[in-house]
C-alpha cells in the first residue's frame, strides 16, 4: 500500500504580486528617467543655453548698476518662456514616443496603467521648473546685491517664470493624451505666439492680457512699488491653478485603453465617450484646481485698485507730503521712502557742479526734490512740469548712465537761471555756461554730451533730454561747449567765476559768452537768435 503525501510550499515574500506601493515606486522611477531625458533633449538644452547666456549678458550692465527691484522682478519673466516652449515640445514628444515606435502595447504587461505613466511624465517636469526657479532667483539676487539697488521685489512676480514653464509643460502632456499626432504641439506653439503678440499690444487697463502666462509691463519710468497696481499674487495663483488643472485633466483623459488606438483625435474621442480614469481624488482635485484658476482669473482682472489710483495722484501732485528730507552741505535732498539712500549719489553731482561755479554760488541753498508722474500708469512716458519755486531741482526715480549728466544739467540750469521753469526756455548765451558746468566735471565729458542729446551727436544742433522741459542747443552752442571742454578745467572755471554776473544775465548773447570765456566767436549758426 502506497502512501501519498502532499507538501504545501509557501512562495517567498519577494515574489508576491506588486501592490500600490510598488506601482508608485515605478512611477517615480519612470519620472526620474524621463526627467533626465527631458533635460538632455536638444531643444531644452539650447533653450537653457540661450536663456542663461542672455540673462548673464544682460544683468551685467542692466539698469546701469542702479536697479529698482520692483522693475527687476518683472524682468525675470519673459526669458523663461523660451524654456517653457522647448519643454512643451519635448515632453509632448516623450509622451508620444511609445506610439511612434509601436511599443505602446508592451506597457500592458507592466504595473503602470496609462494614467500613472501620465503622472510620471508630469513629475518629469519638476527638475526643469526648479532649474528655471534657480535661474530666476540668481538673476534677481544679482540685481539685489548691486550697490545701487533699492526698492522692493514681489514674490508673485518672481513666480511667474517658473509657473509658466510648468503650465506649458503640462499642456504638452495633455496634448499628447488628447491627440496622437506629433503636429499638435507645434500648432499650439504657433497659436500661443500669435496670441502673445496681440496681448503685448494691449493697454494697462485691458483685463484680457492677464490670461497670458506673462504680462511684462515695460515701464518708461520707475514707479514706487506701492504704485504699480499689478495683481502679481493673484496672477501667480491663476498660473498655479491653471497648471494644476491642465495636469489633472491629462491624468483624467489617460483612462483604460489610452494606448489602444492611434490617429489624430483618439484621445478626444475618449473624452467624448467618458473614458476617464476612475479616481475620485483626481476628479475632486481637478474641481479644486479649476476653482483656484477662476478665483485668480477674476481677481487679477479687476484693474488698478482705487487706493492705488489715489496714491498715484498724491505722489505726482504732492510729493513733499510723502518724502523724507536730509541736508548735506547746505543743499536739501527730499526723496520718497524707497529712495532715501540715493541722496549720496545726488549730492556727489551737486557738489561737483557747485565746485565748478566756485564762489559765485556759495550762498545758494538748493532743494533737490524727487518727482514722478504716475497718474498715467507704468507704460506712459509723461513729462513733468518744471518747478517754479526758486532754487529747486527735480530728480527722477531712475539713476545711472545718462541720468547722471542729465541731472547735472538740471542743477546747472537752476544755478544759472534761478528757476527750473526758466532753465527749460534757455536759448541764449547762458546755455553754454549751463552745459559746461554740467559736463566739465565728468570723467568723459564728450561722452556725457553725446548721452544727453536725443540724436547722440556731439556737433550741430540738438535737443537735450531732461526730466522736465528739454533744452535746445544750437550748432553755435555745441561748438563753444566742445571748445570749452577741450580747455583746462581750472582755466575756464576761473573765468566763469570772474564773469558770473554777466554770464548769467538773460541779455548775454552766445558771441558775448565766447568773448568772456576767451573763445573766438562761433562759426556755426546760432538759430535761436536769428
Short mmCIF file of C-alpha atoms in Angstrom, two decimals:
data_model
loop_
_atom_site.label_atom_id
_atom_site.label_comp_id
_atom_site.label_asym_id
_atom_site.label_seq_id
_atom_site.Cartn_x
_atom_site.Cartn_y
_atom_site.Cartn_z
CA UNK A 1 0.00 0.00 0.00
CA UNK A 2 1.39 3.31 -1.10
CA UNK A 3 1.00 6.45 0.99
CA UNK A 4 0.79 9.77 -0.82
CA UNK A 5 1.84 12.95 0.95
CA UNK A 6 1.14 16.45 -0.28
CA UNK A 7 3.57 19.25 0.53
CA UNK A 8 2.49 22.86 0.65
CA UNK A 9 5.14 25.31 -0.48
CA UNK A 10 4.80 28.91 0.61
CA UNK A 11 6.11 31.35 -2.01
CA UNK A 12 8.79 33.74 -0.84
CA UNK A 13 7.62 37.19 0.15
CA UNK A 14 9.55 38.93 -2.60
CA UNK A 15 7.58 37.10 -5.32
CA UNK A 16 4.21 38.39 -4.10
CA UNK A 17 2.24 40.43 -6.59
CA UNK A 18 3.18 44.04 -6.73
CA UNK A 19 0.81 46.41 -4.90
CA UNK A 20 0.17 50.15 -4.97
CA UNK A 21 3.46 50.90 -3.21
CA UNK A 22 5.46 49.16 -5.93
CA UNK A 23 3.36 50.89 -8.57
CA UNK A 24 4.18 54.35 -7.19
CA UNK A 25 7.83 53.42 -6.90
CA UNK A 26 7.71 52.59 -10.59
CA UNK A 27 6.07 55.97 -11.26
CA UNK A 28 8.93 57.76 -9.52
CA UNK A 29 11.50 55.65 -11.34
CA UNK A 30 9.89 56.45 -14.69
CA UNK A 31 9.63 60.13 -13.74
CA UNK A 32 13.36 60.25 -12.95
CA UNK A 33 14.21 58.59 -16.24
CA UNK A 34 12.01 60.94 -18.24
CA UNK A 35 13.31 63.97 -16.35
CA UNK A 36 16.89 63.12 -17.31
CA UNK A 37 15.87 62.62 -20.93
CA UNK A 38 13.90 65.87 -20.93
CA UNK A 39 16.81 67.94 -19.63
CA UNK A 40 19.13 66.44 -22.24
CA UNK A 41 16.85 66.97 -25.23
CA UNK A 42 18.43 69.30 -27.78
CA UNK A 43 15.59 71.91 -27.77
CA UNK A 44 15.68 72.13 -23.97
CA UNK A 45 19.49 72.35 -23.87
CA UNK A 46 19.50 75.11 -26.48
CA UNK A 47 16.71 76.98 -24.72
CA UNK A 48 18.54 76.89 -21.37
CA UNK A 49 21.80 77.93 -23.03
CA UNK A 50 20.17 80.93 -24.67
CA UNK A 51 18.23 81.78 -21.51
CA UNK A 52 21.23 81.65 -19.19
CA UNK A 53 23.55 83.36 -21.68
CA UNK A 54 21.11 86.19 -22.30
CA UNK A 55 20.46 86.62 -18.58
CA UNK A 56 24.15 86.84 -17.70
CA UNK A 57 24.94 89.17 -20.59
CA UNK A 58 22.05 91.49 -19.79
CA UNK A 59 22.33 91.53 -16.00
CA UNK A 60 25.98 92.59 -16.05
CA UNK A 61 25.05 96.10 -17.19
CA UNK A 62 21.30 96.25 -16.56
CA UNK A 63 19.87 99.46 -15.08
CA UNK A 64 23.37 100.99 -15.28
CA UNK A 65 24.09 99.36 -11.91
CA UNK A 66 21.19 101.10 -10.13
CA UNK A 67 18.21 98.72 -10.34
CA UNK A 68 14.84 99.26 -8.70
CA UNK A 69 13.80 95.81 -7.53
CA UNK A 70 10.14 96.43 -8.41
CA UNK A 71 11.35 96.59 -12.02
CA UNK A 72 13.95 93.83 -11.72
CA UNK A 73 11.41 91.21 -10.62
CA UNK A 74 9.33 91.72 -13.80
CA UNK A 75 12.47 91.43 -15.91
CA UNK A 76 12.77 87.76 -14.87
CA UNK A 77 9.53 86.69 -16.55
CA UNK A 78 9.89 86.80 -20.33
CA UNK A 79 13.05 84.74 -20.95
CA UNK A 80 11.75 81.56 -19.19
CA UNK A 81 9.02 81.35 -21.82
CA UNK A 82 11.67 80.15 -24.29
CA UNK A 83 12.44 77.26 -21.96
CA UNK A 84 8.73 76.63 -21.47
CA UNK A 85 8.11 76.31 -25.20
CA UNK A 86 11.03 73.89 -25.56
CA UNK A 87 9.73 71.83 -22.63
CA UNK A 88 6.23 71.76 -24.14
CA UNK A 89 7.54 70.37 -27.43
CA UNK A 90 9.96 67.90 -25.82
CA UNK A 91 7.60 66.43 -23.22
CA UNK A 92 4.91 66.08 -25.88
CA UNK A 93 7.32 64.04 -27.97
CA UNK A 94 8.28 61.98 -24.92
CA UNK A 95 4.67 61.02 -24.19
CA UNK A 96 4.16 60.06 -27.85
CA UNK A 97 7.41 58.10 -28.05
CA UNK A 98 5.81 54.71 -27.40
CA UNK A 99 3.22 55.36 -30.09
CA UNK A 100 5.86 56.44 -32.62
CA UNK A 101 7.92 53.30 -32.05
CA UNK A 102 4.87 50.99 -31.73
CA UNK A 103 5.78 49.89 -28.22
CA UNK A 104 2.61 51.09 -26.52
CA UNK A 105 1.15 47.59 -26.29
CA UNK A 106 4.13 46.39 -24.26
CA UNK A 107 3.15 48.70 -21.39
CA UNK A 108 0.10 46.49 -20.81
CA UNK A 109 2.30 43.91 -19.04
CA UNK A 110 3.73 46.47 -16.64
CA UNK A 111 2.48 47.60 -13.25
CA UNK A 112 1.84 51.11 -14.61
CA UNK A 113 -1.58 51.86 -16.11
CA UNK A 114 -1.72 54.74 -18.60
CA UNK A 115 -2.77 57.34 -16.07
CA UNK A 116 0.19 56.56 -13.82
CA UNK A 117 2.53 56.92 -16.80
CA UNK A 118 0.96 60.32 -17.39
CA UNK A 119 1.68 61.23 -13.77
CA UNK A 120 5.30 60.19 -14.31
CA UNK A 121 5.61 62.48 -17.33
CA UNK A 122 4.10 65.34 -15.35
CA UNK A 123 6.55 64.74 -12.50
CA UNK A 124 9.40 64.78 -15.01
CA UNK A 125 8.70 68.50 -15.47
CA UNK A 126 9.69 69.31 -11.89
CA UNK A 127 13.51 69.44 -12.39
CA UNK A 128 13.18 71.79 -15.37
CA UNK A 129 10.82 74.04 -13.41
CA UNK A 130 13.16 74.06 -10.41
CA UNK A 131 16.12 74.87 -12.63
CA UNK A 132 14.24 77.86 -14.04
CA UNK A 133 13.37 78.91 -10.49
CA UNK A 134 17.07 78.80 -9.59
CA UNK A 135 17.89 80.95 -12.62
CA UNK A 136 15.18 83.45 -11.70
CA UNK A 137 16.43 83.63 -8.11
CA UNK A 138 20.00 84.06 -9.34
CA UNK A 139 19.06 86.87 -11.71
CA UNK A 140 17.03 88.74 -9.10
CA UNK A 141 19.63 88.12 -6.40
CA UNK A 142 22.34 89.52 -8.65
CA UNK A 143 20.31 92.69 -9.14
CA UNK A 144 19.55 92.95 -5.42
CA UNK A 145 23.24 92.68 -4.49
CA UNK A 146 24.32 95.56 -6.71
CA UNK A 147 25.45 98.51 -4.57
CA UNK A 148 22.92 100.84 -6.22
CA UNK A 149 19.91 98.56 -5.78
CA UNK A 150 16.81 99.79 -3.95
CA UNK A 151 13.07 99.18 -3.82
CA UNK A 152 11.08 96.02 -3.17
CA UNK A 153 10.52 92.96 -5.32
CA UNK A 154 7.37 90.84 -5.40
CA UNK A 155 7.33 87.06 -4.83
CA UNK A 156 4.31 86.84 -7.13
CA UNK A 157 6.26 88.43 -9.98
CA UNK A 158 9.19 86.06 -9.42
CA UNK A 159 6.93 83.01 -9.53
CA UNK A 160 5.55 83.87 -12.97
CA UNK A 161 8.54 82.47 -14.86
CA UNK A 162 8.73 79.00 -13.23
CA UNK A 163 4.93 78.64 -13.20
CA UNK A 164 4.81 79.47 -16.91
CA UNK A 165 7.25 76.65 -17.63
CA UNK A 166 5.13 74.27 -15.53
CA UNK A 167 1.96 75.32 -17.36
CA UNK A 168 3.48 74.91 -20.82
CA UNK A 169 4.94 71.53 -19.90
CA UNK A 170 1.58 70.30 -18.61
CA UNK A 171 -0.02 71.49 -21.84
CA UNK A 172 2.45 69.36 -23.76
CA UNK A 173 1.42 66.26 -21.80
CA UNK A 174 -2.29 67.00 -22.20
CA UNK A 175 -1.92 67.49 -25.95
CA UNK A 176 -0.18 64.13 -26.27
CA UNK A 177 -3.04 62.41 -24.42
CA UNK A 178 -5.69 64.16 -26.49
CA UNK A 179 -4.11 63.97 -29.92
CA UNK A 180 -1.84 61.24 -31.19
CA UNK A 181 -0.41 63.50 -33.89
CA UNK A 182 3.05 64.99 -33.39
CA UNK A 183 1.84 68.17 -35.12
CA UNK A 184 -0.47 69.23 -32.30
CA UNK A 185 2.27 70.74 -30.13
CA UNK A 186 3.89 72.81 -32.92
CA UNK A 187 0.45 74.11 -33.91
CA UNK A 188 -0.20 75.15 -30.33
CA UNK A 189 3.15 76.96 -30.24
CA UNK A 190 2.14 78.98 -33.29
CA UNK A 191 -1.21 79.87 -31.70
CA UNK A 192 0.47 80.92 -28.45
CA UNK A 193 2.98 83.11 -30.26
CA UNK A 194 0.29 84.90 -32.24
CA UNK A 195 -1.87 85.34 -29.15
CA UNK A 196 1.08 86.75 -27.20
CA UNK A 197 1.70 89.33 -29.95
CA UNK A 198 -1.87 90.58 -29.69
CA UNK A 199 -1.85 90.74 -25.91
CA UNK A 200 1.51 92.52 -25.92
CA UNK A 201 -0.15 95.44 -27.72
CA UNK A 202 -2.92 95.74 -25.13
CA UNK A 203 -3.04 98.67 -22.73
CA UNK A 204 -2.60 98.63 -18.97
CA UNK A 205 -6.35 98.57 -18.30
CA UNK A 206 -7.08 95.64 -20.64
CA UNK A 207 -8.05 92.68 -18.46
CA UNK A 208 -7.63 90.03 -21.18
CA UNK A 209 -3.86 90.36 -21.23
CA UNK A 210 -3.68 88.78 -17.78
CA UNK A 211 -4.84 85.48 -19.28
CA UNK A 212 -1.36 85.07 -20.76
CA UNK A 213 1.37 83.49 -18.61
CA UNK A 214 3.50 86.65 -18.57
CA UNK A 215 2.37 90.28 -18.51
CA UNK A 216 5.59 92.27 -18.62
CA UNK A 217 4.69 95.95 -18.47
CA UNK A 218 7.67 97.83 -19.85
CA UNK A 219 7.91 100.92 -17.69
CA UNK A 220 9.44 104.08 -19.13
CA UNK A 221 9.84 105.43 -15.62
CA UNK A 222 10.32 103.55 -12.38
CA UNK A 223 7.39 103.92 -10.01
CA UNK A 224 7.42 103.38 -6.24
CA UNK A 225 6.47 99.78 -5.53
CA UNK A 226 3.13 100.69 -3.95
CA UNK A 227 2.04 102.42 -7.17
CA UNK A 228 2.46 99.51 -9.57
CA UNK A 229 -1.10 98.21 -9.24
CA UNK A 230 -0.15 94.82 -10.69
CA UNK A 231 -2.07 91.79 -9.27
CA UNK A 232 1.09 89.69 -9.10
CA UNK A 233 -0.08 87.39 -6.30
CA UNK A 234 -3.45 86.71 -7.97
CA UNK A 235 -1.71 86.08 -11.28
CA UNK A 236 0.60 83.56 -9.62
CA UNK A 237 -2.45 81.82 -8.14
CA UNK A 238 -4.08 81.82 -11.59
CA UNK A 239 -0.99 80.25 -13.19
CA UNK A 240 -0.65 77.65 -10.44
CA UNK A 241 -4.33 76.72 -10.64
CA UNK A 242 -4.26 76.55 -14.43
CA UNK A 243 -1.14 74.40 -14.49
CA UNK A 244 -2.66 72.03 -11.93
CA UNK A 245 -5.94 71.92 -13.87
CA UNK A 246 -4.17 71.03 -17.10
CA UNK A 247 -2.08 68.38 -15.35
CA UNK A 248 -5.09 66.71 -13.71
CA UNK A 249 -7.03 66.88 -16.96
CA UNK A 250 -4.17 65.00 -18.63
CA UNK A 251 -4.42 62.33 -15.93
CA UNK A 252 -8.19 62.06 -16.32
CA UNK A 253 -8.11 61.50 -20.08
CA UNK A 254 -5.48 58.75 -19.64
CA UNK A 255 -8.06 56.08 -18.83
CA UNK A 256 -8.00 52.44 -19.79
CA UNK A 257 -7.22 51.83 -23.39
CA UNK A 258 -5.23 55.05 -23.68
CA UNK A 259 -2.76 53.40 -25.97
CA UNK A 260 -5.08 51.05 -27.80
CA UNK A 261 -5.84 53.35 -30.71
CA UNK A 262 -3.76 55.65 -32.81
CA UNK A 263 -4.51 58.56 -35.05
CA UNK A 264 -5.33 62.20 -34.63
CA UNK A 265 -8.14 62.75 -32.17
CA UNK A 266 -8.23 59.35 -30.50
CA UNK A 267 -7.71 60.98 -27.11
CA UNK A 268 -10.50 63.45 -27.79
CA UNK A 269 -12.74 60.51 -28.62
CA UNK A 270 -12.07 59.05 -25.20
CA UNK A 271 -13.13 62.34 -23.65
CA UNK A 272 -16.39 62.36 -25.60
CA UNK A 273 -17.12 58.76 -24.66
CA UNK A 274 -16.36 59.45 -20.99
CA UNK A 275 -13.45 57.02 -20.71
CA UNK A 276 -11.68 58.70 -17.83
CA UNK A 277 -9.54 57.30 -15.07
CA UNK A 278 -11.90 56.48 -12.23
CA UNK A 279 -10.03 58.01 -9.28
CA UNK A 280 -12.42 60.24 -7.33
CA UNK A 281 -9.49 62.07 -5.78
CA UNK A 282 -8.36 63.22 -9.21
CA UNK A 283 -11.86 64.48 -10.01
CA UNK A 284 -12.01 66.35 -6.73
CA UNK A 285 -8.53 67.75 -7.29
CA UNK A 286 -9.48 68.96 -10.75
CA UNK A 287 -12.56 70.70 -9.39
CA UNK A 288 -10.45 72.44 -6.76
CA UNK A 289 -7.79 73.44 -9.29
CA UNK A 290 -10.41 74.91 -11.62
CA UNK A 291 -11.87 76.85 -8.69
CA UNK A 292 -8.41 78.27 -7.89
CA UNK A 293 -7.92 79.18 -11.54
CA UNK A 294 -11.23 81.00 -11.72
CA UNK A 295 -10.57 82.81 -8.46
CA UNK A 296 -7.17 84.01 -9.66
CA UNK A 297 -8.53 84.92 -13.10
CA UNK A 298 -11.37 87.01 -11.68
CA UNK A 299 -9.29 88.76 -9.04
CA UNK A 300 -6.44 89.63 -11.40
CA UNK A 301 -8.71 91.32 -13.93
CA UNK A 302 -10.15 93.88 -11.54
CA UNK A 303 -7.94 96.69 -12.86
CA UNK A 304 -5.87 99.12 -10.83
CA UNK A 305 -7.35 99.45 -7.31
CA UNK A 306 -8.90 102.77 -6.38
CA UNK A 307 -6.44 103.16 -3.50
CA UNK A 308 -3.53 102.81 -5.93
CA UNK A 309 -5.04 105.41 -8.24
CA UNK A 310 -5.32 107.85 -5.34
CA UNK A 311 -1.76 107.12 -4.27
CA UNK A 312 -0.53 107.71 -7.83
CA UNK A 313 -2.19 111.11 -7.88
CA UNK A 314 -0.77 112.03 -4.50
CA UNK A 315 2.78 111.01 -5.44
CA UNK A 316 2.50 113.02 -8.67
CA UNK A 317 0.94 116.21 -7.35
CA UNK A 318 2.11 116.49 -3.73
CA UNK A 319 5.41 114.60 -3.39
CA UNK A 320 6.53 116.80 -0.47
CA UNK A 321 3.86 115.18 1.73
CA UNK A 322 5.43 111.75 1.32
CA UNK A 323 9.13 112.47 1.27
CA UNK A 324 11.95 112.40 3.78
CA UNK A 325 14.49 115.22 3.56
CA UNK A 326 18.13 115.39 4.60
CA UNK A 327 20.60 118.27 4.38
CA UNK A 328 24.13 117.92 3.01
CA UNK A 329 26.50 120.92 2.76
CA UNK A 330 23.69 123.44 2.52
CA UNK A 331 21.62 121.50 -0.02
CA UNK A 332 18.40 119.75 0.98
CA UNK A 333 17.58 116.38 -0.62
CA UNK A 334 13.98 115.17 -0.47
CA UNK A 335 13.25 111.60 -1.62
CA UNK A 336 10.47 109.05 -1.49
CA UNK A 337 10.95 106.42 1.26
CA UNK A 338 12.46 103.78 -1.03
CA UNK A 339 15.00 106.26 -2.43
CA UNK A 340 16.46 107.86 0.70
CA UNK A 341 19.78 106.05 0.14
CA UNK A 342 20.13 107.75 -3.24
CA UNK A 343 20.79 111.16 -1.63
CA UNK A 344 24.54 110.49 -1.51
CA UNK A 345 24.65 109.94 -5.29
CA UNK A 346 22.70 113.14 -5.92
CA UNK A 347 24.93 115.08 -3.52
CA UNK A 348 28.04 113.99 -5.40
CA UNK A 349 26.71 115.53 -8.63
CA UNK A 350 25.52 118.73 -6.92
CA UNK A 351 28.87 119.22 -5.21
CA UNK A 352 30.71 118.71 -8.50
CA UNK A 353 28.63 121.32 -10.31
CA UNK A 354 28.87 123.75 -7.40
CA UNK A 355 32.64 123.41 -7.30
CA UNK A 356 32.94 124.48 -10.94
CA UNK A 357 30.87 127.60 -10.31
CA UNK A 358 33.10 128.50 -7.37
CA UNK A 359 32.48 131.38 -5.01
CA UNK A 360 29.64 132.71 -7.16
CA UNK A 361 27.17 130.12 -5.77
CA UNK A 362 28.45 129.67 -2.25
CA UNK A 363 25.40 131.43 -0.78
CA UNK A 364 22.87 129.42 -2.81
CA UNK A 365 20.84 126.79 -0.96
CA UNK A 366 19.30 124.33 -3.37
CA UNK A 367 16.44 121.91 -2.75
CA UNK A 368 16.68 118.69 -4.76
CA UNK A 369 13.21 117.17 -4.88
CA UNK A 370 12.43 113.74 -6.27
CA UNK A 371 9.40 113.67 -8.55
CA UNK A 372 7.46 111.13 -10.55
CA UNK A 373 4.50 111.29 -12.91
CA UNK A 374 2.48 108.19 -12.02
CA UNK A 375 -1.08 109.19 -12.91
CA UNK A 376 -0.93 107.59 -16.34
CA UNK A 377 0.42 104.21 -15.27
CA UNK A 378 3.53 102.22 -15.98
CA UNK A 379 3.72 102.37 -19.73
CA UNK A 380 3.19 106.10 -20.39
CA UNK A 381 6.13 108.45 -20.77
CA UNK A 382 4.54 111.63 -19.45
CA UNK A 383 6.84 114.62 -18.98
CA UNK A 384 6.73 116.53 -15.70
CA UNK A 385 6.14 120.24 -15.49
CA UNK A 386 9.23 122.14 -14.28
CA UNK A 387 9.25 123.52 -10.77
CA UNK A 388 8.51 127.22 -10.48
CA UNK A 389 9.87 127.85 -6.97
CA UNK A 390 13.38 129.37 -6.81
CA UNK A 391 16.42 127.12 -6.31
CA UNK A 392 14.51 123.83 -6.60
CA UNK A 393 15.75 121.00 -8.82
CA UNK A 394 13.77 117.96 -9.97
CA UNK A 395 15.30 114.49 -9.94
CA UNK A 396 13.60 111.34 -11.17
CA UNK A 397 13.33 107.80 -9.88
CA UNK A 398 15.93 106.35 -12.26
CA UNK A 399 19.68 106.73 -11.91
CA UNK A 400 22.91 105.75 -13.58
CA UNK A 401 24.08 106.06 -17.18
CA UNK A 402 22.83 109.19 -18.94
CA UNK A 403 20.61 110.05 -15.96
CA UNK A 404 23.69 111.40 -14.14
CA UNK A 405 24.70 114.10 -16.67
CA UNK A 406 21.01 114.77 -17.26
CA UNK A 407 20.62 115.64 -13.57
CA UNK A 408 23.83 117.70 -13.69
CA UNK A 409 22.29 119.80 -16.48
CA UNK A 410 19.20 120.39 -14.32
CA UNK A 411 21.35 121.50 -11.37
CA UNK A 412 23.45 123.80 -13.54
CA UNK A 413 20.34 125.26 -15.13
CA UNK A 414 18.92 126.27 -11.74
CA UNK A 415 22.27 127.70 -10.62
CA UNK A 416 22.46 129.87 -13.74
CA UNK A 417 18.81 130.96 -14.09
CA UNK A 418 17.48 130.62 -10.54
CA UNK A 419 14.37 128.63 -11.52
CA UNK A 420 13.86 125.29 -13.21
CA UNK A 421 10.96 126.67 -15.25
CA UNK A 422 13.20 129.37 -16.72
CA UNK A 423 16.06 126.97 -17.42
CA UNK A 424 13.83 124.99 -19.76
CA UNK A 425 13.40 128.01 -22.02
CA UNK A 426 17.09 128.85 -22.41
CA UNK A 427 18.32 129.61 -25.92
CA UNK A 428 20.88 132.37 -25.34
CA UNK A 429 24.49 132.52 -24.22
CA UNK A 430 23.64 131.20 -20.74
CA UNK A 431 23.14 127.74 -22.21
CA UNK A 432 26.87 127.49 -22.90
CA UNK A 433 27.62 128.13 -19.25
CA UNK A 434 24.99 125.62 -18.15
CA UNK A 435 26.39 122.85 -20.34
CA UNK A 436 29.99 123.48 -19.27
CA UNK A 437 29.06 123.40 -15.57
CA UNK A 438 27.15 120.16 -16.09
CA UNK A 439 29.74 118.31 -18.15
CA UNK A 440 33.21 119.57 -17.32
CA UNK A 441 33.45 117.70 -14.02
CA UNK A 442 32.73 114.28 -15.53
CA UNK A 443 35.30 111.63 -16.35
CA UNK A 444 34.39 111.69 -20.05
CA UNK A 445 32.67 115.00 -20.87
CA UNK A 446 32.26 114.37 -24.60
CA UNK A 447 30.65 111.01 -23.96
CA UNK A 448 28.29 112.66 -21.47
CA UNK A 449 27.45 115.32 -24.06
CA UNK A 450 26.54 112.58 -26.52
CA UNK A 451 24.44 110.72 -23.94
CA UNK A 452 22.19 113.64 -23.06
CA UNK A 453 21.41 114.60 -26.66
CA UNK A 454 18.48 112.91 -28.37
CA UNK A 455 20.44 112.18 -31.55
CA UNK A 456 23.61 111.03 -29.70
CA UNK A 457 25.65 113.66 -31.54
CA UNK A 458 28.49 115.98 -30.49
CA UNK A 459 28.09 118.51 -33.30
CA UNK A 460 25.33 120.63 -34.75
CA UNK A 461 22.04 121.49 -33.11
CA UNK A 462 20.21 119.01 -30.90
CA UNK A 463 17.64 118.56 -28.16
CA UNK A 464 18.96 117.84 -24.66
CA UNK A 465 16.85 115.33 -22.70
CA UNK A 466 15.51 116.31 -19.31
CA UNK A 467 13.16 115.11 -16.58
CA UNK A 468 11.05 118.20 -17.29
CA UNK A 469 11.39 120.58 -20.25
CA UNK A 470 14.14 119.62 -22.73
CA UNK A 471 16.78 122.16 -23.73
CA UNK A 472 17.63 123.14 -27.30
CA UNK A 473 21.29 123.53 -28.23
CA UNK A 474 22.12 125.40 -31.41
CA UNK A 475 25.11 124.48 -33.55
CA UNK A 476 26.90 127.55 -32.12
CA UNK A 477 26.25 126.39 -28.55
CA UNK A 478 27.63 122.96 -29.35
CA UNK A 479 30.75 124.42 -30.95
CA UNK A 480 31.55 126.57 -27.92
CA UNK A 481 30.82 123.80 -25.42
CA UNK A 482 33.20 121.43 -27.21
CA UNK A 483 35.93 124.06 -27.26
CA UNK A 484 35.43 124.74 -23.55
CA UNK A 485 35.64 121.04 -22.71
CA UNK A 486 38.99 120.86 -24.51
CA UNK A 487 40.44 123.65 -22.36
CA UNK A 488 41.88 123.12 -18.84
CA UNK A 489 39.06 122.96 -16.30
CA UNK A 490 40.74 125.34 -13.85
CA UNK A 491 41.29 127.98 -16.52
CA UNK A 492 37.66 128.05 -17.63
CA UNK A 493 36.43 127.78 -14.05
CA UNK A 494 38.29 130.90 -13.05
CA UNK A 495 36.74 132.85 -15.94
CA UNK A 496 33.26 131.56 -15.13
CA UNK A 497 33.63 132.70 -11.52
CA UNK A 498 35.08 136.07 -12.52
CA UNK A 499 32.33 136.86 -15.04
CA UNK A 500 29.46 135.04 -13.31
CA UNK A 501 27.13 138.02 -13.12
CA UNK A 502 27.35 138.79 -16.85
CA UNK A 503 27.37 135.12 -17.92
CA UNK A 504 24.08 134.52 -16.09
CA UNK A 505 22.17 137.57 -17.23
CA UNK A 506 19.31 136.91 -19.70
CA UNK A 507 20.73 139.51 -22.11
CA UNK A 508 24.04 137.72 -22.69
CA UNK A 509 24.47 136.50 -26.26
CA UNK A 510 26.35 133.47 -27.46
CA UNK A 511 29.05 135.66 -29.03
CA UNK A 512 29.47 137.62 -25.79
CA UNK A 513 29.72 134.39 -23.79
CA UNK A 514 32.51 133.23 -26.10
CA UNK A 515 34.35 136.53 -25.60
CA UNK A 516 34.05 136.40 -21.79
CA UNK A 517 35.40 132.83 -21.72
CA UNK A 518 38.34 133.57 -24.02
CA UNK A 519 37.00 131.93 -27.18
CA UNK A 520 36.52 133.16 -30.72
CA UNK A 521 33.01 133.84 -31.91
CA UNK A 522 31.38 130.61 -33.11
CA UNK A 523 31.38 129.88 -36.82
CA UNK A 524 28.25 127.74 -36.64
CA UNK A 525 24.78 129.21 -36.89
CA UNK A 526 23.01 130.38 -33.74
CA UNK A 527 19.47 129.63 -34.85
CA UNK A 528 17.74 130.79 -31.70
CA UNK A 529 18.98 134.35 -32.17
CA UNK A 530 18.25 134.59 -35.90
#
